[in-house]
Structures are given as C-alpha cells and as structure tokens.
XYZ file of C-alpha atoms in Angstrom:
359
model
C 0.000 0.000 0.000
C 2.815 2.434 0.831
C 4.233 1.992 -2.686
C 0.892 2.839 -4.283
C 0.203 5.932 -2.190
C 3.677 7.389 -2.598
C 4.027 6.768 -6.309
C 0.565 7.997 -7.256
C 1.196 11.161 -5.248
C 4.565 11.613 -6.937
C 3.017 11.326 -10.360
C 0.269 13.783 -9.506
C 2.808 16.381 -8.448
C 5.465 15.700 -11.052
C 3.690 16.214 -14.338
C 4.381 19.672 -15.677
C 6.994 20.614 -13.081
C 10.353 22.047 -14.097
C 13.491 20.843 -12.369
C 15.349 24.017 -11.518
C 12.696 26.570 -10.582
C 12.318 27.724 -6.964
C 9.050 25.768 -6.836
C 10.619 22.505 -8.002
C 9.690 19.494 -5.874
C 13.161 18.049 -6.471
C 15.587 18.439 -3.577
C 19.232 17.465 -3.918
C 20.545 15.394 -1.038
C 24.096 14.824 0.145
C 25.625 11.545 -0.923
C 26.090 8.910 1.796
C 29.880 9.328 1.451
C 32.090 11.574 -0.690
C 32.432 10.060 -4.130
C 29.690 7.494 -3.526
C 28.000 5.989 -6.542
C 24.565 4.384 -6.003
C 23.629 1.791 -8.621
C 20.796 -0.174 -6.984
C 18.213 -0.019 -4.208
C 16.525 -2.756 -2.198
C 13.695 -2.333 0.341
C 14.364 -2.983 4.027
C 11.968 -3.781 6.880
C 10.263 -0.730 8.359
C 9.966 1.237 5.130
C 13.628 2.039 4.517
C 15.952 1.216 1.661
C 19.356 -0.333 1.202
C 21.491 1.647 -1.254
C 24.177 -0.295 -3.111
C 27.125 0.838 -5.173
C 30.738 1.829 -4.605
C 33.152 4.423 -3.246
C 36.592 5.539 -4.461
C 39.490 3.367 -3.279
C 42.970 4.268 -4.533
C 42.761 3.969 -8.339
C 39.683 1.702 -8.364
C 36.210 1.523 -6.801
C 35.304 -0.479 -3.711
C 31.989 -2.144 -2.888
C 29.842 -0.075 -0.509
C 26.316 0.020 0.910
C 24.204 2.235 3.157
C 20.709 2.211 4.675
C 18.258 5.063 5.189
C 14.627 5.765 6.028
C 14.535 9.375 4.794
C 17.296 9.788 2.177
C 19.104 12.284 4.404
C 20.440 10.264 7.311
C 22.578 7.338 6.190
C 23.984 4.390 8.115
C 27.000 2.664 6.543
C 26.461 -1.062 6.066
C 29.539 -3.230 6.695
C 30.757 -4.915 3.520
C 32.837 -8.087 3.726
C 34.526 -9.048 0.434
C 36.126 -12.482 0.221
C 38.006 -12.176 -3.086
C 40.239 -9.550 -4.748
C 37.578 -8.807 -7.377
C 34.912 -8.595 -4.671
C 36.954 -5.936 -2.886
C 36.960 -3.780 -6.027
C 33.427 -4.569 -7.175
C 30.532 -2.213 -7.685
C 27.217 -3.571 -6.389
C 24.900 -3.288 -9.389
C 21.690 -5.253 -8.758
C 19.684 -6.651 -5.858
C 16.699 -8.848 -5.157
C 14.969 -8.760 -1.770
C 13.069 -11.713 -0.332
C 13.737 -13.587 2.888
C 17.146 -11.938 2.637
C 18.821 -9.756 0.027
C 20.852 -11.253 -2.814
C 23.223 -8.848 -4.546
C 25.182 -8.955 -7.773
C 28.570 -7.228 -7.933
C 30.815 -6.488 -10.884
C 34.474 -5.578 -11.290
C 36.621 -5.398 -14.393
C 40.015 -7.020 -14.668
C 42.180 -9.766 -16.073
C 44.109 -9.719 -19.318
C 41.107 -8.483 -21.317
C 39.463 -6.373 -18.564
C 36.328 -8.514 -18.768
C 33.549 -8.163 -16.162
C 34.176 -10.317 -13.089
C 30.941 -11.119 -11.289
C 30.492 -11.652 -7.556
C 27.489 -12.566 -5.418
C 26.668 -11.257 -1.968
C 23.911 -11.634 0.599
C 22.860 -10.049 3.877
C 20.953 -6.956 4.935
C 21.354 -3.760 6.914
C 23.533 -5.599 9.454
C 26.149 -6.330 6.773
C 26.824 -7.813 3.340
C 29.088 -10.790 2.701
C 30.551 -11.951 -0.581
C 30.371 -15.674 -1.330
C 33.400 -16.874 -3.265
C 32.599 -18.930 -6.364
C 34.575 -21.069 -8.758
C 35.835 -18.844 -11.578
C 33.799 -20.620 -14.247
C 30.504 -20.305 -12.339
C 30.089 -16.785 -13.770
C 33.203 -16.377 -15.938
C 35.470 -18.186 -18.341
C 35.355 -18.867 -22.064
C 31.594 -19.579 -22.097
C 30.524 -16.482 -20.140
C 28.368 -13.873 -21.884
C 26.669 -11.795 -19.159
C 25.074 -11.904 -15.735
C 22.527 -9.116 -15.669
C 20.120 -9.029 -12.717
C 19.168 -10.564 -9.365
C 15.914 -11.528 -7.643
C 14.828 -13.331 -4.478
C 11.522 -14.947 -3.564
C 10.366 -17.587 -1.096
C 13.836 -18.589 0.051
C 15.142 -18.906 -3.522
C 17.771 -16.585 -5.024
C 18.044 -16.156 -8.769
C 20.481 -14.501 -11.160
C 19.756 -14.172 -14.870
C 21.870 -13.502 -17.926
C 23.268 -15.201 -21.012
C 25.650 -18.108 -21.483
C 27.306 -20.063 -24.259
C 25.448 -23.310 -23.593
C 26.469 -26.945 -24.102
C 24.967 -26.954 -27.607
C 27.352 -24.185 -28.698
C 24.490 -21.677 -29.127
C 24.519 -18.929 -26.541
C 21.209 -17.940 -24.985
C 19.321 -17.047 -21.830
C 20.499 -18.738 -18.637
C 19.881 -18.571 -14.902
C 21.720 -19.314 -11.687
C 19.811 -20.555 -8.626
C 20.629 -20.792 -4.903
C 18.717 -21.488 -1.691
C 21.259 -19.876 0.633
C 22.904 -17.104 -1.416
C 26.261 -18.874 -1.179
C 26.044 -22.082 -3.222
C 24.953 -21.597 -6.818
C 24.000 -23.824 -9.754
C 24.081 -22.585 -13.342
C 21.363 -23.658 -15.793
C 22.348 -22.894 -19.374
C 20.406 -25.729 -20.970
C 16.865 -25.249 -19.675
C 14.650 -25.980 -22.712
C 12.383 -23.014 -22.003
C 15.194 -20.439 -21.866
C 18.123 -21.748 -23.877
C 18.418 -21.298 -27.615
C 16.838 -23.992 -29.755
C 18.166 -24.679 -33.268
C 17.570 -21.656 -35.455
C 17.112 -19.123 -32.660
C 19.032 -17.076 -30.114
C 17.442 -16.124 -26.800
C 18.510 -13.402 -24.383
C 17.458 -12.412 -20.862
C 17.385 -8.720 -19.944
C 15.637 -8.275 -16.571
C 13.848 -10.132 -13.788
C 11.070 -9.331 -11.326
C 8.958 -11.115 -8.742
C 5.172 -10.934 -8.479
C 2.041 -13.065 -8.381
C 3.366 -15.479 -11.095
C 6.554 -15.978 -9.049
C 9.754 -15.134 -10.912
C 9.329 -13.297 -14.232
C 12.179 -12.875 -16.739
C 11.849 -10.710 -19.841
C 14.036 -10.669 -22.921
C 13.894 -11.696 -26.555
C 14.503 -14.368 -29.129
C 15.991 -13.867 -32.595
C 14.459 -16.225 -35.133
C 14.600 -15.950 -38.949
C 16.215 -12.503 -38.551
C 13.167 -11.250 -36.634
C 13.354 -10.308 -32.951
C 10.430 -11.377 -30.776
C 9.856 -10.153 -27.195
C 9.645 -12.971 -24.651
C 8.492 -13.472 -21.067
C 9.429 -16.480 -18.911
C 7.615 -17.277 -15.654
C 8.331 -19.732 -12.849
C 6.669 -20.260 -9.449
C 9.892 -21.541 -7.870
C 12.837 -20.624 -10.109
C 13.173 -24.204 -11.391
C 10.192 -24.871 -13.672
C 9.950 -22.301 -16.465
C 7.283 -21.516 -19.024
C 8.012 -19.392 -22.088
C 5.535 -17.026 -23.702
C 6.198 -14.724 -26.620
C 4.705 -11.286 -26.151
C 2.803 -9.721 -29.061
C 4.889 -7.700 -31.476
C 7.950 -8.214 -33.645
C 11.256 -6.402 -34.017
C 10.976 -5.518 -30.356
C 12.631 -6.570 -27.119
C 11.241 -6.702 -23.588
C 13.955 -5.141 -21.437
C 12.354 -3.962 -18.193
C 9.843 -5.361 -15.712
C 8.434 -4.099 -12.443
C 6.138 -6.049 -10.142
C 4.034 -5.198 -7.108
C 0.751 -7.172 -7.167
C 1.011 -7.437 -10.954
C 3.915 -6.950 -13.350
C 4.441 -4.226 -15.931
C 6.635 -4.889 -18.975
C 8.519 -2.234 -20.920
C 10.901 -2.533 -23.825
C 11.872 -0.894 -27.053
C 11.418 -1.318 -30.762
C 14.430 -2.372 -32.823
C 15.232 -0.558 -36.024
C 15.988 2.860 -37.447
C 13.581 4.740 -35.138
C 13.576 3.138 -31.657
C 10.624 3.857 -29.364
C 9.875 2.895 -25.801
C 7.235 0.171 -25.749
C 4.725 -0.715 -23.049
C 2.582 -3.873 -22.944
C -0.778 -3.023 -21.280
C -1.601 -6.741 -20.946
C 0.416 -9.898 -21.690
C -1.773 -10.747 -24.702
C -2.052 -7.205 -26.054
C 0.345 -5.637 -28.513
C 2.748 -2.978 -27.239
C 1.959 0.723 -27.400
C 4.756 3.158 -28.324
C 6.064 5.966 -26.166
C 8.855 8.521 -26.690
C 11.518 7.883 -29.327
C 15.265 8.478 -29.482
C 18.287 7.223 -31.384
C 19.076 5.041 -28.367
C 16.562 3.788 -25.778
C 17.549 1.989 -22.562
C 14.910 0.880 -20.028
C 16.632 0.932 -16.624
C 13.878 0.377 -14.040
C 10.099 -0.084 -13.928
C 7.750 0.339 -10.964
C 3.985 -0.211 -11.465
C 1.195 1.247 -9.324
C -2.576 0.564 -9.472
C -3.250 3.528 -11.758
C 0.105 4.590 -13.262
C 3.515 3.175 -14.018
C 6.892 4.775 -13.415
C 9.977 3.964 -15.442
C 13.514 5.264 -15.541
C 14.534 5.297 -19.184
C 17.662 6.699 -20.825
C 17.047 8.457 -24.115
C 20.312 8.954 -26.011
C 22.199 8.132 -22.804
C 20.373 10.647 -20.609
C 18.023 9.193 -17.990
C 14.478 10.517 -17.535
C 11.612 9.619 -15.233
C 8.653 8.520 -17.354
C 5.054 8.294 -16.160
C 2.473 6.358 -18.153
C -1.077 5.280 -17.420
C -1.756 1.626 -16.655
C -3.166 1.132 -20.174
C 0.115 2.413 -21.667
C -1.246 5.759 -22.839
C -0.771 9.322 -21.550
C 3.033 9.333 -21.531
C 4.745 12.042 -19.472
C 8.524 12.503 -19.563
C 10.046 14.219 -16.506
C 13.671 15.365 -16.641
C 15.958 14.641 -13.729
C 17.536 17.650 -11.992
C 20.981 16.917 -13.508
C 22.252 14.830 -16.435
C 22.683 11.141 -15.633
C 23.507 8.157 -17.820
C 22.159 5.661 -15.273
C 19.453 6.153 -12.651
C 17.647 4.118 -10.001
C 14.665 4.944 -7.783
C 13.135 3.794 -4.508
C 10.170 4.886 -2.456
C 10.411 6.238 1.085
C 7.683 7.510 3.415
C 8.806 11.065 2.565
C 8.925 10.728 -1.214
C 10.663 9.232 -4.221
C 14.427 8.762 -3.906
C 16.362 8.903 -7.193
C 20.070 8.292 -7.681
C 21.700 9.276 -10.959
C 25.216 8.625 -12.233
C 26.832 10.358 -15.187
C 30.283 10.997 -16.565
C 30.590 14.277 -14.675
C 28.058 14.040 -11.872
C 26.699 11.606 -9.326
C 23.526 12.938 -7.760
C 20.926 11.971 -5.214
C 17.526 13.639 -5.172
C 14.312 13.397 -3.246
C 10.991 14.166 -4.863
C 9.211 15.488 -1.772
C 5.473 15.147 -1.198
C-alpha cells in the first residue's frame, strides 16, 4: 500500500513541473559518502531502503552500501569481500526476499572482462560468497545481468554459451545465497536450433519469478516473457509484437513490462496486458529501459534516451506518456520509495547525484 500511495502522489505532483525553478519538488541530497555511486536499491523492513554501489578506493572503486529511512540520514552497512575482485566490485543489482541477494561487478584480467560476484545479507552487513571462476566467468561467459529473491530462492539471470554451442538465456539458482548452480540448458530459456534467446531483466510478483528478454528467429526479434513459481520450472511465452525486445519489468501485485522497438527509429514500448500488442512511447536514437515500478493507476519507469536518464510516467493502459527530466544529467538512474517521497540516484560521466521528490 505504501508503494501505491507514494508513487501515485509523486506522479500527480510531477507532471508539468520544471526541475530548476524555486518551486521545483526536487531536492538534492548529500551523498552517503564523498564520491559514492549508487547503482541499486533494495527495500528494508520498516519502510527504509538499502542503497548499493561503490566508493573511491585508490585507483579503483570499492563495494559499498548504506541504509536510510529518509534519504538524508545514512547508516554505513559493513561490507565483507572475500576475493580480490569482490573488494573492487561495484554492487549493481539486488533482489529482496527472505534476505537480500546482490550482484557485484568488477573489471580485470588480461582483457578487462567483467568479473561477477554474489553477496547476501541486509542492513547488518553484506558478505561476498566466493565462487569457482567458471561459475560466472570463463570462455563460455556472456553476461550476468540481474538478481531476484523470492520464497527462500535466489536467482540470477543472464546469457551463457550453452552446451549446444548456441549462446542464450540462462539462470543461476541458490537457496542460501552462497552455493549456486548454473542452468544454461533449460529448454524453455536456452536457444533452440535456429534461434538465439537473451534475458534482460527479472522481477517477482504473483506469477513468481518473471524474466523478460527476446529471441531472434529468422532474422526477426520477438519479445519474450518467462515465468516460474519456484525458479526451477519455467514456461516461455512470446509477447505480441515483432522487431521488439522486452527489457524492463516491475512487479508489485502485478507486473508491468517495458521494452523498445528495434530498427531505425527506436521507441519505448509498453505492454498493457500480456496478450495485447505494445503501445509506443517517446523515441530516441538510443533507448535503454533501466527500471520499472507499477502502481494501481500509473507506471513509473527510468529510461535513458540517447544516454540521458528521464523519469517517465504512463497510465496503466500504456497511454498518456509524461517525460520528466531529472535535476541533472545522468547516464544511469535508479529509484526507490520512502515515506517522505521518491528517492532517485543518478550517475553520469561528470556528476553523481541523489535527489528526493518530496510530497
């Protein structure tokens, strides 16, 4: 209920406002630490949030986390890396269930490839769980993209060069956040002959786990949704539309799916219902759906148009699009709700900002 009330109120106030006027509802907040970069949020008990990211450390970044209930007062969360890459990782994605599962990423090695790490914990502290190198890396690695947790099950999704030699969507599953199994040959997700699947994002809602992505077949891209009640048994469904990808999902009671068209004139796409074709929103040369949060009457999305993030509001039937600029340029942005408003973190080449949209 708190999500619905806060987000609907935010949308009511936001439309038509200008960022930098004296009457702007945006308020810039101090970062939790100097040089902090916030790349993900996860809810915490009592209505607060866990902010995840990194801080400067010598000539690299170091994993860091903080908790807050108002966006102004921050409590550092102890971070316990177990590997050299974990110590220099940025925490980039989180899924909250019985506990919080977190995905970290550092770059290194001879080719400066991404080195993935997994963490779990909460506001009392985060601990990295060391994995065999080839669990997330090695010659068959493509990407590990997002994390989710539900009902005592932790899930990571991404892409892998499977045993058939065709890379496609894959998932990693754990029941304790520490011991993981990779599944690159699940018949619902992996690439069948003549196609190439890909997983972009994951959410949790009434169907259980929901992954969105795409499949390329006969040179045509089809948006795809995979659902599972437990993270082990998956069902694939192609969403209506072609030459489109599903790249963002947000779930509360129900799930909202966003994506973009593929071609010379990319548009944001929104699926009002799973069996209804997508409706187009704003266009740009490059469209990147970064986060989606649905409410009973509206949906919020953070979307980068030509590498500049905006807050987008759209009605639940995927009409009435409103694009709301952030107070400062940001390539990447994430949002979370607090009792006092909408907390938005943005990261760009020249600026890392934290703002509260006050109610």
